[in-house]
Structures are given as C-alpha cells and as structure tokens.
Coordinates of C-alpha atoms and ligand atoms in Angstrom, one line a residue:
X5 CA -18.1 12.7 23.6
X6 CA -21.5 11.4 22.3
X7 CA -21.8 10.4 18.9
X8 CA -25.3 11.2 18.9
X9 CA -24.1 14.7 19.2
X10 CA -20.9 14.8 16.4
X11 CA -21.5 15.5 12.7
X12 CA -19.8 12.1 11.6
X13 CA -21.6 11.5 8.3
X14 CA -20.3 7.8 7.7
X15 CA -20.7 6.6 4.3
X16 CA -21.2 2.8 3.3
X17 CA -20.1 3.1 0.0
X18 CA -17.0 4.1 -1.6
X19 CA -17.0 7.8 -3.2
X20 CA -16.2 7.3 -7.0
X21 CA -14.0 10.4 -6.9
X22 CA -11.6 9.0 -4.6
X23 CA -8.4 6.7 -6.0
X24 CA -6.3 5.6 -2.7
X25 CA -7.2 4.7 0.3
X26 CA -6.5 7.3 2.9
X27 CA -9.0 9.7 0.4
X28 CA -11.7 6.8 0.5
X29 CA -11.3 6.2 4.3
X30 CA -11.6 9.8 5.1
X31 CA -14.5 10.4 3.2
X32 CA -16.4 7.4 4.1
X33 CA -15.4 7.9 8.0
X34 CA -17.1 11.8 7.7
X35 CA -13.5 13.3 8.3
X36 CA -13.3 15.4 5.4
X37 CA -15.7 16.6 2.2
X38 CA -14.3 18.0 -0.8
X39 CA -16.0 21.4 -1.3
X40 CA -13.7 22.2 -4.8
X41 CA -10.8 20.4 -6.4
X42 CA -7.9 19.9 -4.0
X43 CA -10.1 21.7 -1.3
X44 CA -11.9 20.4 1.9
X45 CA -13.9 20.9 4.5
X46 CA -12.6 19.7 7.7
X47 CA -15.6 18.0 9.7
X48 CA -15.2 17.2 13.5
X49 CA -13.2 14.1 13.3
X50 CA -10.8 15.7 10.6
X51 CA -9.9 18.3 13.3
X52 CA -9.2 16.3 16.0
X53 CA -6.7 14.4 14.0
X54 CA -5.2 17.5 12.6
X55 CA -5.2 19.2 16.5
X56 CA -3.4 16.2 17.3
X57 CA -0.5 16.5 14.7
X58 CA -0.6 20.1 15.2
X59 CA 0.4 19.7 18.5
X60 CA 3.1 17.1 18.4
X61 CA 4.8 19.3 16.0
X62 CA 4.4 22.5 18.1
X63 CA 5.9 20.9 21.3
X64 CA 8.4 19.9 19.5
X65 CA 9.2 22.9 17.7
X66 CA 9.1 24.7 21.2
X67 CA 11.5 22.3 22.9
X68 CA 13.8 22.9 20.0
X69 CA 13.7 26.6 20.7
X70 CA 11.7 27.7 17.9
X71 CA 9.4 30.5 18.3
X72 CA 5.7 30.2 16.6
X73 CA 4.7 33.2 14.8
X74 CA 1.8 33.5 12.2
X75 CA 2.2 35.0 8.5
X76 CA 0.1 36.2 6.3
X77 CA -1.8 34.0 3.8
X78 CA -2.0 36.6 1.4
X79 CA 1.0 38.1 0.4
X80 CA 2.1 41.3 -1.6
X81 CA 3.8 40.9 -5.0
X82 CA 6.7 43.1 -4.2
X83 CA 8.2 40.6 -1.9
X84 CA 7.9 38.1 -4.6
X85 CA 8.9 40.2 -7.2
X86 CA 12.4 41.0 -5.1
X87 CA 13.3 37.4 -4.8
X88 CA 12.5 36.7 -8.6
X89 CA 10.3 34.1 -7.7
X90 CA 7.3 36.1 -8.9
X91 CA 8.2 35.3 -12.3
X92 CA 10.1 31.9 -11.8
X93 CA 7.2 30.0 -9.6
X94 CA 4.7 29.7 -12.5
X95 CA 1.1 28.5 -12.7
X96 CA 1.0 27.1 -9.2
X97 CA 1.4 30.4 -7.8
X98 CA -2.3 31.6 -7.2
X99 CA -1.8 35.2 -8.5
X100 CA -4.7 37.5 -7.1
X101 CA -5.6 41.5 -7.4
X102 CA -7.0 43.5 -4.6
X103 CA -9.7 46.3 -5.6
X104 CA -7.1 48.8 -6.6
X105 CA -5.4 46.7 -9.1
X106 CA -2.6 45.6 -7.1
X107 CA -1.1 42.3 -7.4
X108 CA -1.0 39.4 -4.4
X109 CA -0.5 36.0 -4.2
X110 CA -1.7 33.4 -1.8
X111 CA 1.5 32.1 -0.2
X112 CA 2.9 28.7 -1.3
X113 CA 5.6 29.2 0.8
X114 CA 7.0 32.3 2.8
X115 CA 10.4 32.6 2.6
X116 CA 10.0 35.9 1.2
X117 CA 7.3 37.3 3.7
X118 CA 9.9 36.0 6.7
X119 CA 13.0 37.2 5.5
X120 CA 11.3 40.6 5.3
X121 CA 10.2 40.4 8.5
X122 CA 13.6 39.4 9.8
X123 CA 15.5 42.3 7.7
X124 CA 13.1 45.0 9.2
X125 CA 13.3 43.6 12.9
X126 CA 16.6 41.9 13.6
X127 CA 19.7 44.1 13.7
X128 CA 22.3 42.7 15.6
X129 CA 24.2 39.1 15.8
X130 CA 23.2 39.0 19.5
X131 CA 19.6 38.5 18.5
X132 CA 20.6 35.5 16.3
X133 CA 20.4 32.3 15.9
X134 CA 16.5 32.5 15.4
X135 CA 14.2 29.8 14.3
X136 CA 10.8 31.3 13.7
X137 CA 7.8 28.8 12.4
X138 CA 3.8 29.2 11.9
X139 CA 1.2 26.5 11.0
X140 CA -0.6 28.0 8.3
X141 CA -3.0 27.6 5.5
X142 CA -1.1 27.2 2.0
X143 CA -2.3 27.7 -1.5
X144 CA -0.6 25.4 -4.5
X145 CA -2.8 25.4 -7.6
X146 CA -1.2 22.0 -8.2
X147 CA -1.6 20.9 -12.3
X148 CA -3.2 17.3 -10.6
X149 CA -4.4 17.8 -7.3
X150 CA -5.7 14.3 -6.3
X151 CA -5.1 11.6 -3.7
X152 CA -7.2 14.0 -1.2
X153 CA -5.1 15.3 1.5
X154 CA -2.0 13.9 -0.2
X155 CA -1.7 16.5 -2.9
X156 CA -4.3 19.3 -2.4
X157 CA -4.5 22.7 -3.9
X158 CA -5.2 24.1 0.1
X159 CA -3.6 22.7 2.5
X160 CA -1.9 23.0 5.9
X161 CA 2.0 23.1 6.3
X162 CA 4.2 23.8 9.4
X163 CA 6.7 26.1 7.7
X164 CA 9.9 27.5 9.8
X165 CA 13.1 29.6 8.8
X166 CA 16.1 29.9 10.7
X167 CA 18.7 32.8 10.2
X168 CA 22.2 32.5 11.3
X169 CA 25.5 34.7 10.9
X170 CA 27.5 31.9 9.6
X171 CA 27.3 28.4 7.9
X172 CA 28.4 26.3 10.9
X173 CA 25.5 27.8 13.3
X174 CA 23.0 27.3 10.1
X175 CA 24.2 23.5 10.2
X176 CA 23.8 23.1 13.6
X177 CA 20.2 24.2 13.6
X178 CA 19.8 22.1 10.6
X179 CA 21.1 19.0 12.5
X180 CA 18.9 20.1 15.4
X181 CA 15.5 20.4 13.1
X182 CA 16.3 16.6 11.5
X183 CA 16.6 15.7 15.3
X184 CA 13.4 17.4 15.8
X185 CA 11.7 15.8 12.8
X186 CA 12.6 12.5 14.2
X187 CA 10.8 13.0 17.1
X188 CA 8.1 14.7 15.8
X189 CA 7.3 11.2 13.4
X190 CA 8.3 9.0 15.7
X191 CA 5.7 10.6 18.5
X192 CA 2.9 10.4 15.4
X193 CA 3.8 6.2 15.5
X194 CA 4.8 6.5 11.7
X195 CA 7.3 4.2 10.1
X196 CA 9.2 6.5 8.0
X197 CA 12.8 7.3 6.7
X198 CA 14.9 10.2 6.4
X199 CA 16.7 10.6 2.9
X200 CA 18.7 12.8 1.0
X201 CA 16.7 14.8 -1.2
X202 CA 16.7 17.1 -4.3
X203 CA 16.5 20.7 -3.1
X204 CA 13.9 21.8 -6.2
X205 CA 12.2 25.1 -6.2
X206 CA 12.8 26.5 -2.9
X207 CA 17.0 26.5 -4.0
X208 CA 19.6 25.7 -1.7
X209 CA 22.2 22.8 -1.3
X210 CA 21.6 20.6 1.7
X211 CA 18.4 18.8 2.2
X212 CA 16.8 15.9 3.4
X213 CA 13.2 14.5 3.3
X214 CA 11.2 12.6 5.6
X215 CA 9.1 9.6 3.7
X216 CA 6.3 7.9 5.0
X217 CA 6.8 4.2 4.0
X218 CA 3.7 3.2 2.0
X219 CA 3.0 1.3 -1.4
X220 CA 1.0 4.3 -2.4
X221 CA 3.9 6.8 -1.8
X222 CA 4.2 9.2 -5.2
X223 CA 8.0 9.2 -4.3
X224 CA 10.8 6.1 -4.7
X225 CA 13.4 6.0 -2.3
X226 CA 16.5 3.5 -2.4
X227 CA 18.2 2.6 0.6
X228 CA 21.4 0.7 1.0
X229 CA 21.1 -2.8 2.3
X230 CA 24.7 -2.3 4.1
X231 CA 25.0 0.9 5.2
X232 CA 22.8 4.1 6.2
X233 CA 22.5 5.6 3.1
X234 CA 18.8 6.6 1.7
X235 CA 18.0 9.0 -1.2
X236 CA 15.2 9.8 -3.2
X237 CA 16.0 7.8 -6.3
X238 CA 15.9 11.2 -8.5
X239 CA 18.9 12.4 -5.9
X240 CA 20.4 9.2 -5.2
X241 CA 24.3 8.9 -5.8
X242 CA 25.0 5.7 -8.0
X243 CA 28.2 3.9 -7.3
X244 CA 30.3 2.3 -10.2
X245 CA 30.1 -1.1 -11.4
X246 CA 27.5 -3.3 -13.5
X247 CA 28.5 -1.8 -17.2
X248 CA 26.6 -3.8 -19.9
X249 CA 28.8 -6.9 -20.5
X250 CA 31.0 -5.6 -23.1
X251 CA 30.2 -6.9 -26.4
X252 CA 32.4 -6.9 -29.7
X253 CA 31.7 -3.2 -31.4
X254 CA 30.1 -4.1 -34.9
X255 CA 29.8 -1.8 -38.0
X256 CA 27.0 1.2 -37.7
X257 CA 23.7 -0.3 -39.8
X258 CA 20.6 1.5 -40.5
X259 CA 17.4 -0.4 -39.9
X260 CA 13.9 0.2 -40.9
X261 CA 11.6 0.3 -37.8
X262 CA 8.3 1.4 -39.4
X263 CA 5.9 3.1 -37.1
X264 CA 8.4 1.5 -34.2
X265 CA 9.2 4.5 -31.7
X266 CA 9.4 3.8 -27.9
X267 CA 12.2 2.0 -26.3
X268 CA 10.0 -1.3 -26.0
X269 CA 8.4 -0.9 -29.2
X270 CA 11.8 -1.1 -31.0
X271 CA 12.9 -3.4 -28.4
X272 CA 10.4 -6.0 -29.4
X273 CA 10.6 -5.4 -33.1
X274 CA 14.1 -5.9 -33.2
X275 CA 14.5 -8.4 -30.3
X276 CA 16.9 -7.0 -28.6
X277 CA 17.1 -6.1 -24.7
X278 CA 16.1 -2.6 -23.5
X279 CA 19.6 -2.3 -21.9
X280 CA 21.1 -2.0 -25.2
X281 CA 19.2 0.9 -26.4
X282 CA 20.5 4.3 -25.9
X283 CA 17.1 6.5 -24.9
X284 CA 17.2 10.1 -26.3
X285 CA 15.1 12.9 -25.0
X286 CA 15.2 16.2 -25.8
X287 CA 14.8 19.1 -23.4
X288 CA 14.4 23.2 -23.5
X289 CA 16.5 24.9 -20.7
X290 CA 16.9 28.2 -20.8
X291 CA 17.1 29.2 -24.5
X292 CA 18.7 26.3 -25.4
X293 CA 17.9 22.5 -26.6
X294 CA 19.6 19.6 -24.8
X295 CA 19.6 16.0 -26.2
X296 CA 20.0 13.8 -23.2
X297 CA 20.7 10.4 -23.4
X298 CA 20.2 7.7 -20.9
X299 CA 20.4 3.5 -21.5
X300 CA 17.4 2.5 -22.5
X301 CA 16.5 0.3 -19.5
X302 CA 17.2 3.6 -17.2
X303 CA 14.7 6.3 -16.3
X304 CA 16.1 10.0 -16.4
X305 CA 16.1 12.0 -13.3
X306 CA 14.9 15.7 -14.5
X307 CA 16.5 16.8 -10.7
X308 CA 20.0 15.4 -11.8
X309 CA 19.7 17.0 -15.3
X310 CA 18.8 20.3 -13.8
X311 CA 21.7 19.8 -11.5
X312 CA 24.1 18.8 -14.3
X313 CA 23.1 21.7 -16.8
X314 CA 23.0 24.2 -13.5
X315 CA 19.3 25.5 -14.3
X316 CA 16.3 25.8 -11.8
X317 CA 14.0 24.5 -14.7
X318 CA 13.8 22.2 -17.7
X319 CA 11.0 21.2 -19.9
X320 CA 10.6 18.3 -22.3
X321 CA 10.8 19.9 -25.9
X322 CA 7.6 20.1 -27.9
X323 CA 7.0 18.1 -31.2
X324 CA 7.7 20.7 -33.2
X325 CA 11.1 21.3 -31.5
X326 CA 12.1 17.6 -31.9
X327 CA 11.6 18.1 -35.4
X328 CA 13.2 21.0 -36.3
X329 CA 16.3 20.1 -34.1
X330 CA 16.2 16.1 -35.4
X331 CA 14.7 16.3 -38.9
X332 CA 12.7 13.1 -37.9
X333 CA 9.5 13.0 -36.1
X334 CA 9.3 12.0 -32.5
X335 CA 10.3 8.5 -31.6
X336 CA 13.6 8.3 -33.6
X337 CA 15.9 11.0 -32.0
X338 CA 19.5 9.8 -31.6
X339 CA 22.8 11.3 -30.8
X340 CA 24.8 10.5 -34.2
X341 CA 24.7 13.5 -36.7
X342 CA 23.0 16.0 -34.5
X343 CA 23.7 19.4 -35.5
X344 CA 26.3 21.0 -33.8
X345 CA 24.7 23.7 -31.7
X346 CA 22.7 21.1 -29.9
X347 CA 24.1 20.4 -26.4
X348 CA 24.6 16.4 -25.9
X349 CA 24.7 15.0 -22.1
X350 CA 24.8 11.5 -22.0
X351 CA 24.5 9.4 -18.4
X352 CA 27.9 7.8 -17.2
X353 CA 26.2 4.3 -17.8
X354 CA 26.0 4.8 -21.6
X355 CA 29.9 5.3 -21.5
X356 CA 31.8 2.4 -23.5
X357 CA 28.3 1.1 -24.5
X358 CA 28.8 -1.0 -28.0
X359 CA 26.6 -2.7 -30.9
X360 CA 24.0 -0.7 -29.2
X361 CA 20.6 0.8 -30.9
X362 CA 19.7 4.5 -31.2
X363 CA 17.2 6.4 -33.2
X364 CA 18.8 7.5 -36.5
X365 CA 17.3 11.0 -36.6
X366 CA 15.6 10.0 -39.7
X367 CA 11.4 8.9 -39.8
X368 CA 11.0 5.2 -39.5
X369 CA 14.5 4.5 -39.2
X370 CA 17.2 3.3 -36.2
X371 CA 20.9 2.6 -36.2
X372 CA 22.2 -0.6 -34.7
X373 CA 25.7 -1.4 -34.0
X374 CA 26.1 1.9 -32.3
X375 CA 29.2 2.5 -30.1
X376 CA 29.5 5.8 -27.8
X377 CA 33.4 6.4 -28.5
X378 CA 33.1 6.0 -32.2
X379 CA 29.9 7.2 -32.8
X380 CA 29.4 10.3 -30.5
X381 CA 32.3 10.9 -29.0
X382 CA 31.7 14.6 -28.6
X383 CA 28.9 13.9 -25.8
X384 CA 29.5 15.2 -22.2
X385 CA 28.9 12.7 -19.2
X386 CA 27.2 13.4 -16.1
X387 CA 25.0 11.4 -13.2
X388 CA 21.6 11.8 -14.9
X389 CA 19.3 8.6 -14.2
X390 CA 17.4 7.9 -11.2
X391 CA 18.8 5.3 -8.9
X392 CA 16.8 2.0 -9.0
X393 CA 16.6 -1.4 -7.1
X394 CA 20.1 -3.1 -7.4
X395 CA 22.2 0.0 -7.9
X396 CA 25.1 -0.2 -6.2
X397 CA 25.3 2.3 -3.3
X398 CA 28.2 5.3 -3.8
X399 CA 29.4 5.0 -0.4
X400 CA 29.8 1.3 0.1
X401 CA 30.0 -2.1 -2.0
X402 CA 26.1 -2.5 -0.7
X403 CA 23.2 -2.5 -3.3
X404 CA 19.8 -0.6 -3.1
X405 CA 16.9 -1.6 -2.4
X406 CA 13.6 0.3 -3.6
X407 CA 10.7 1.5 -1.5
X408 CA 7.8 3.8 -1.8
X409 CA 7.2 6.9 0.4
X410 CA 4.9 9.9 1.0
X411 CA 7.0 13.1 1.5
X412 CA 6.0 14.4 5.0
X413 CA 8.5 16.9 5.6
X414 CA 11.8 18.5 4.1
X415 CA 14.5 20.4 5.6
X416 CA 16.9 22.7 3.3
X417 CA 19.7 24.1 4.1
X418 CA 19.0 28.0 2.0
X419 CA 22.1 29.4 2.6
X420 CA 21.8 33.4 1.3
X421 CA 19.6 33.2 -1.4
X422 CA 16.9 34.8 0.1
X423 CA 18.8 37.1 2.6
X424 CA 21.0 38.1 -0.3
X425 CA 18.0 39.1 -2.9
X426 CA 15.9 40.9 0.0
X427 CA 19.5 42.4 1.5
X428 CA 18.5 41.1 5.2
X429 CA 21.6 41.6 7.2
X430 CA 23.2 42.3 10.7
X431 CA 25.9 43.7 12.2
X432 CA 28.5 41.3 13.3
X433 CA 30.6 41.6 16.9
X434 CA 33.1 43.6 14.7
X435 CA 30.2 46.1 13.4
X436 CA 30.5 44.7 9.9
X437 CA 27.3 44.0 8.0
X438 CA 26.8 40.1 7.4
X439 CA 24.2 38.7 4.8
X440 CA 22.0 36.1 6.9
X441 CA 22.5 32.2 6.3
X442 CA 19.3 30.7 6.5
X443 CA 17.7 27.3 6.7
X444 CA 13.9 26.1 6.0
X445 CA 12.0 23.3 7.4
X446 CA 8.4 22.1 6.3
X447 CA 6.2 19.5 7.6
X448 CA 2.6 18.8 5.4
X449 CA 0.5 18.7 8.3
X450 CA -2.6 17.8 6.3
X451 CA -0.3 15.5 4.1
X452 CA 0.9 13.4 7.5
X453 CA -2.8 12.5 8.3
X454 CA -3.2 10.9 4.8
X455 CA 0.3 9.0 5.2
X456 CA -0.8 7.8 8.3
X457 CA -3.8 6.1 7.2
X458 CA -2.4 5.0 4.0
X459 CA -0.1 3.1 6.6
X460 CA -2.4 2.0 9.1
X461 CA -5.9 0.7 7.7
X462 CA -7.3 -2.5 6.7
X463 CA -10.5 -3.8 4.7
X464 CA -13.1 -2.4 7.5
X465 CA -11.4 1.2 8.0
X466 CA -8.7 3.3 9.5
X467 CA -6.5 1.8 12.3
X468 CA -5.3 4.7 14.1
X469 CA -1.9 5.1 15.6
X470 CA -2.8 6.3 19.2
X471 CA -1.2 9.3 19.2
X472 CA -3.0 10.5 16.1
X473 CA -6.4 9.2 16.5
X474 CA -9.4 11.1 17.2
X475 CA -10.8 9.3 20.0
X476 CA -8.5 6.6 21.9
X477 CA -11.6 4.4 23.0
X478 CA -15.2 3.8 21.6
X479 CA -17.4 2.5 23.8
X480 CA -20.2 0.4 22.0
X481 CA -23.7 -0.4 24.2
X482 CA -25.3 -2.9 22.1
X483 CA -28.4 -2.2 22.9
X484 CA -29.2 1.5 24.1
X485 CA -32.9 0.4 25.2
X486 CA -31.8 -2.0 27.9
X487 CA -31.1 0.5 31.1
X488 CA -28.1 -1.7 32.3
X489 CA -26.1 -1.3 29.1
X490 CA -27.1 2.2 28.9
X491 CA -26.0 3.4 32.2
X492 CA -22.8 1.2 32.1
X493 CA -21.4 2.6 28.8
X494 CA -22.0 6.2 30.4
X495 CA -20.4 5.6 33.7
X496 CA -17.3 3.7 32.0
X497 CA -17.4 7.2 29.4
X498 CA -17.3 9.6 32.7
X499 CA -14.4 7.6 34.5
X500 CA -12.4 7.1 31.5
X501 CA -12.6 10.8 30.4
X502 CA -11.9 11.6 34.2
X503 CA -8.9 10.1 33.8
X504 CA -7.7 12.1 30.6
X505 CA -8.8 9.2 28.0
X506 CA -10.4 10.8 25.0
X507 CA -13.8 8.5 24.5
X508 CA -16.4 8.2 21.8
X509 CA -19.8 6.7 23.0
X510 CA -21.9 5.4 20.5
X511 CA -24.9 6.3 21.9
X512 CA -27.0 6.2 18.8
X513 CA -29.9 4.0 18.6
X514 CA -28.2 1.9 15.9
X515 CA -28.2 -1.9 15.2
X516 CA -25.2 -3.2 16.9
X517 CA -23.9 -4.1 13.3
X518 CA -24.0 -0.5 12.1
X519 CA -22.6 0.8 15.1
X520 CA -19.3 -2.0 14.9
X521 CA -19.1 -1.3 11.0
X522 CA -19.2 2.6 11.7
X523 CA -16.2 2.1 14.8
X524 CA -13.9 0.1 12.4
X525 CA -14.2 2.5 9.6
X526 CA -13.5 5.5 11.9
X527 CA -10.7 3.4 13.7
X528 CA -10.4 4.3 17.0
X529 CA -7.6 2.1 19.0
X530 CA -9.6 0.4 21.5
X531 CA -13.1 -0.8 21.7
X532 CA -15.0 -1.5 24.7
X533 CA -18.2 -3.2 23.9
X534 CA -21.2 -3.3 26.4
X535 CA -23.4 -6.4 25.8
X536 CA -26.1 -8.0 27.9
X537 CA -24.6 -11.6 28.4
X538 CA -20.7 -10.6 29.8
X539 CA -22.8 -7.8 31.9
X540 CA -24.6 -10.8 33.7
X541 CA -21.2 -12.1 34.6
X542 CA -20.0 -8.3 35.6
X543 CA -17.8 -7.8 32.3
X544 CA -17.6 -6.1 29.2
X545 CA -15.5 -6.6 25.8
X546 CA -12.4 -5.2 25.1
X547 CA -10.7 -5.1 21.9
X548 CA -8.0 -3.6 20.1
X549 CA -8.7 -2.2 16.6
X550 CA -5.7 -4.0 15.1
X551 CA -6.8 -7.3 16.3
X552 CA -9.4 -9.8 15.7
X553 CA -10.4 -11.2 19.1
X554 CA -11.8 -9.3 22.2
X555 CA -11.1 -10.4 25.5
X556 CA -13.4 -10.3 28.1
X557 CA -12.6 -7.6 31.4
X558 CA -14.5 -7.0 34.8
X559 CA -16.1 -3.8 34.2
X560 CA -15.0 -2.9 37.3
X561 CA -11.5 -3.1 36.1
X562 CA -11.6 -2.0 32.4
X563 CA -11.2 1.8 33.0
X564 CA -7.8 1.1 34.5
X565 CA -6.9 -1.3 32.0
X566 CA -7.6 1.2 29.4
X567 CA -6.3 4.0 30.7
X568 CA -2.9 2.1 30.9
X569 CA -3.0 0.7 27.6
X570 CA -3.5 4.4 26.4
X571 CA -0.5 5.7 28.1
X572 CA 1.6 2.8 27.4
X573 CA 0.6 3.1 23.1
X574 CA 1.2 7.1 23.5
X575 CA 4.7 6.9 25.5
X576 CA 5.8 4.1 22.7
X577 CA 5.3 6.8 20.0
X578 CA 7.6 8.8 22.2
X579 CA 10.7 7.1 21.0
X580 CA 12.7 10.2 21.1
X581 CA 16.0 8.6 19.7
X582 CA 19.0 10.8 19.1
X583 CA 20.3 9.5 16.1
X584 CA 23.2 10.6 13.8
X585 CA 22.6 13.0 11.2
X586 CA 23.6 11.9 8.0
Ligands
ATP23 P1 5.8 17.6 -3.5 O1 7.3 17.5 -4.2 O2 5.2 16.5 -3.0 O3 5.3 18.6 -4.4 P2 7.1 19.7 -2.3 O4 8.8 19.1 -2.3 O5 6.9 21.0 -3.4 O6 6.2 18.6 -2.6 P3 7.8 21.9 0.2 O7 8.1 22.9 -0.7 O8 9.0 21.0 0.4 O9 7.0 20.4 -0.9 O10 6.7 21.6 0.9 C1 6.8 21.0 2.4 C2 5.8 19.9 2.7 O11 4.5 20.4 2.4 C3 5.9 18.8 1.6 O12 7.2 17.9 2.2 C4 4.6 17.9 1.9 O13 4.4 17.3 3.0 C5 3.6 19.3 2.0 N1 3.3 19.4 0.8 C6 3.8 20.2 -0.2 N2 2.6 20.2 -1.3 C7 1.6 19.7 -0.9 C8 0.4 19.5 -1.3 N3 -0.2 20.0 -2.7 N4 -0.7 19.1 -0.9 C9 -0.2 18.5 0.5 N5 0.7 18.7 0.8 C10 1.7 19.3 0.4
MG24 MG1 9.8 19.0 -0.6

C-alpha cells in the first residue's frame, strides 16, 4: 500500500482532549477521530487493526463451534420490559422513540434479543448445545466516557450467548470459552490475566474477566504470589489473619474534632493511624438505608456490598439522608447509638477492634476508645472490603500482589435469569419442558486495540505486536527523487506483498526525518530503510520498531528475511496453551 494514497493524518502535537497514551497515540497516528463525546470515526489505519482483532476472534469462535449471527442494534423496548431491564438498566441505556412513538433502545448488550430468537426457533434438546455470537456496534451512555476507545459510548463488542439443557453442559461450554479467550488474547500477542470477577449488572453467578496488564488500567487485580488464584479486587476473597495488633480496651470518650471529616483529616488531627479507625458509609439499597463499616485503611467494595445485601444496586446516601439518619452532618457518622431501623453491616476486619476511633453522630465530634464487641455488638459481619497488596490468599498461605488491568473480555454463567423471564424452553428426551441454561461471553473489540497500545508503546509512538499491526513492515526510501532508491523500494514492496507480507510504502515527498517520525508513531513492527550509501553496497537497513539499532541486509536477501520474521512473530502469538480452567 502506498502511503501517499492513504488517509493517514498524523499529528505532531498531542491533542489536548486525550489523557492516556493509547488515546493520544491513536489520534496522533491518524487511526481515529472524535465525532462527539465517546463516539469516533475509524480511519483506514484504525480499520485495518480493527479487522485484525475481529479476524482472530472469528477464527477462534468458529473453531470452538460457535455460529456467527448479526442482531439488530436497535431493539424494541418490549423485550427489555419482559426481562425487567427496561426499568433496571438506568441511564446507560439509550432509549429512542420511532415515528409512531414506540420505545426502542440502542442495544448495550443482547441477552434479551438472542433469548427471543432462540425461544422462537429452537424447540428440542437435540438442537442444543448452541453458541451464537456476533461482532457488533453497541451503545452505552456512559456517565464518564473517556480515554478514547477505552471507555467509549459507541464501541464494538463481540458478544456470544450459549444455550444448554442443563448446568453441566453450560459449565462445559464456559470452560471451552475460557480456553477460547486464552487463545484469542494469546494470538493478539498481549500480556493478560484471567481473574475471578463480579457478575455485575448482567447477573449470573460464575464469571472471569480477562485483564490486559497495564499501569493505566481502570481495574485493580490481585494475584497470589504462591498459587494460581487471581481476582478483581472488588471480588477477591481474603484469607484470615493480620488482625490489627490487639490493644487493651480503653473507655469510650467523646473528642472534639471541629471541621475534621475524612479519615485522613481526623487521623492527622488525632495523631492516630488510619487502621485504628472505623470508616462509616451510608448506602441506600432498595427502600432502606444501610450503615456500612470498614477499617479506616481499607476500601469498601460495592460489588461485595451488593452480594452481602443480595441486591443488584446500591447508591451512596445523599447528604440530607445522612443528616436525617445520623442527626449529624456528613463526616461524623458512626455505629454507636444509631437508630434501630438502620441496618449495620461491618467488614470482618473490624471484628474485635479495640481502642478505635469512629464518628459520634454529632457535629464536629468523634469517639475514641471504641470497642466493636462492647460498643456496637449488634452489627452483622460480612466480607466487604476490596482486596489489596499483602492481603492473604483465600486458597493458600500466600499473599497478594496488586496489578492494574484493562478488562478486555468477560465470561459469565447466566443460569436461567433470561430464559426464565422470557420463557425460553425446549423439550427434553422425555418430552418435558426445560428452561434453558445460558452462558454469555463478551470481548471489547475496540477496547482491545486501546489496551494493546497501552501495553506496547514508547516515547516515539506505538510498537504494535505483529498480529495486530496495521502493516507488518514500512519501507522508507529516504529520497524519492533518486531513481535507484525509488525503484528498489517499489520492488521490495511488490515482492513482499507477493509473499503475503503487509507493506506500507512511504512514497511521500517528505524529508527523511518526517518519514521516520511517522513510521515510529504508526508503529509497524519492522522498517526497511532504502538509503543511498547502503545501496551503494547493495544493501538496505532493516530495523525492528522495538529495537534501537538497525542491521544492514543485502537487498537481494531482505525479502526472505522479512517474510521469515513476520511468520515467526505471528506464530509466536499463537501459543494456544490448553491451560486449566480455574
Ligand atoms: P466495564 O466494567 O469496563 O464498564 P462491563 O463489565 O460493563 O465493562 P461487559 O458488559 O462485560 O462490560 O461487556 C463486555 C466487554 O465490552 C467488556 O469486557 C469490555 O471489554 C467492553 N466494554 C464495555 N463497556 C465498554 C465501553 N464503554 N467502551 C469500550 N468497551 C467497553
Ligand atoms: Mg464486564
């Protein structure tokens, strides 16, 4: 492909709207452009990468026996009303009306639509199991679309849904999809981890996320240093141990803490470590208010709170609710003496805490000398806190290390949540009606591209892993006016292309410096430079984007060499390990 004939509007300057590397580099490399908040154009280079990810996904899904379908992006409200999600999904669901005033939504996920298809067209257990997938544009009206493709409003997802007569078969497919996802992300050439995950708004009871490891990731994940256990911090089980060193109980005393509200403020003010604090948060769940307690140095996991309460949604209480419930302004809530109708839930780490500090439900006042057993005995204990570095593994005596990740995929066991609501059933071998068991499996196709860049870049630009690169190699003739350079570059382009190598030929009439800068920015894994001095010796320069130094290769041999390097790199991505499913 000739660069002069392509729309690749590279930018020298870093666009102000972009905060993270992948967003900046995709804009600068001319891969995408923003049209509205969280909504993007894909330019030719962006599309090439997109097609690569899609192709890997298709090949592996097909290999696993899944069938491709294409469902509508605009879905009728009736189906969402049947599942109950028309009310529950909230503002992320983009609701639209047609000319007849009928309600529709732009699909953020497709459990309802696919379950409707299957209930109408699948009758017998003999047609099962069945796994249907699609690669399609989704819309979620995210509160904070940001980071470019990482959290867009319109984005491309691969979503798959499987249907089974019983749980055992659904579990088998879940494991198959888990292995398929490993193959997909291996083939993309990414460093990632599958971790145990919360099931969130989609519902269900067994789930793993696939997290691409990157400092900029929005998710925090813990992995055991000794065993295979890894989980999202909001879900991770925490082993027993490490109680705060026991301290002799002390009497309960009121302390004036004027204007000191946060744990940091009060801790500094009272010169006491945060781990001796009872952090109090008020949540609204359903019709009631719950007072939630975690240790001052710990972080509440809302996912665990929802699990503990058995509710799909919780929301931090408003200032006025806090005042009504505690009789004090925000910042001074605590468990002691709170009204009877408020449910008290505390994290396990608070059991047995003594000589601690909590709010006193009175303006500008805290208690010190708080003993959990003595002062708030009626609390229910549960696992509520997010896991952190150094916490104990729930499976062995190892400890957790903390990493950041980007969730590129998630697999769920859904059970009968949607099949029950939409009455999707088949007749089994005995002629009895069976409600279908379901699994669902998503991959953020566009997010995977952003994640690949977060993981593979340097100061000069993107450093594509070979399987996702828009082109495998870029050829840079340093001076187009020089006939010999131009014809050599063109010949290499043609010969490599004939060998199945994807080549970008920088045939623009630009200075070499400009071409090299753009080549680094766009990030093709290999670069061939055709310059006058080397060519005198019958050679060209070959350089890996990842490395600093180039090597001189005989022009007659470079095609063979490059074709072999590309093939080796693509094969390295296909590690296809059949790893055990956790
Ligand atoms: P998140 O927790 O990041 O909001 P999610 O868990 O709600 O994502 P799923 O419903 O599991 O997302 O969707 C499947 C996949 O789609 C995710 O693993 C992610 O890769 C991708 N995805 C979800 N939301 C977005 C978004 N706003 N922009 C880009 N990709 C997204
Ligand atoms: Mg998810």
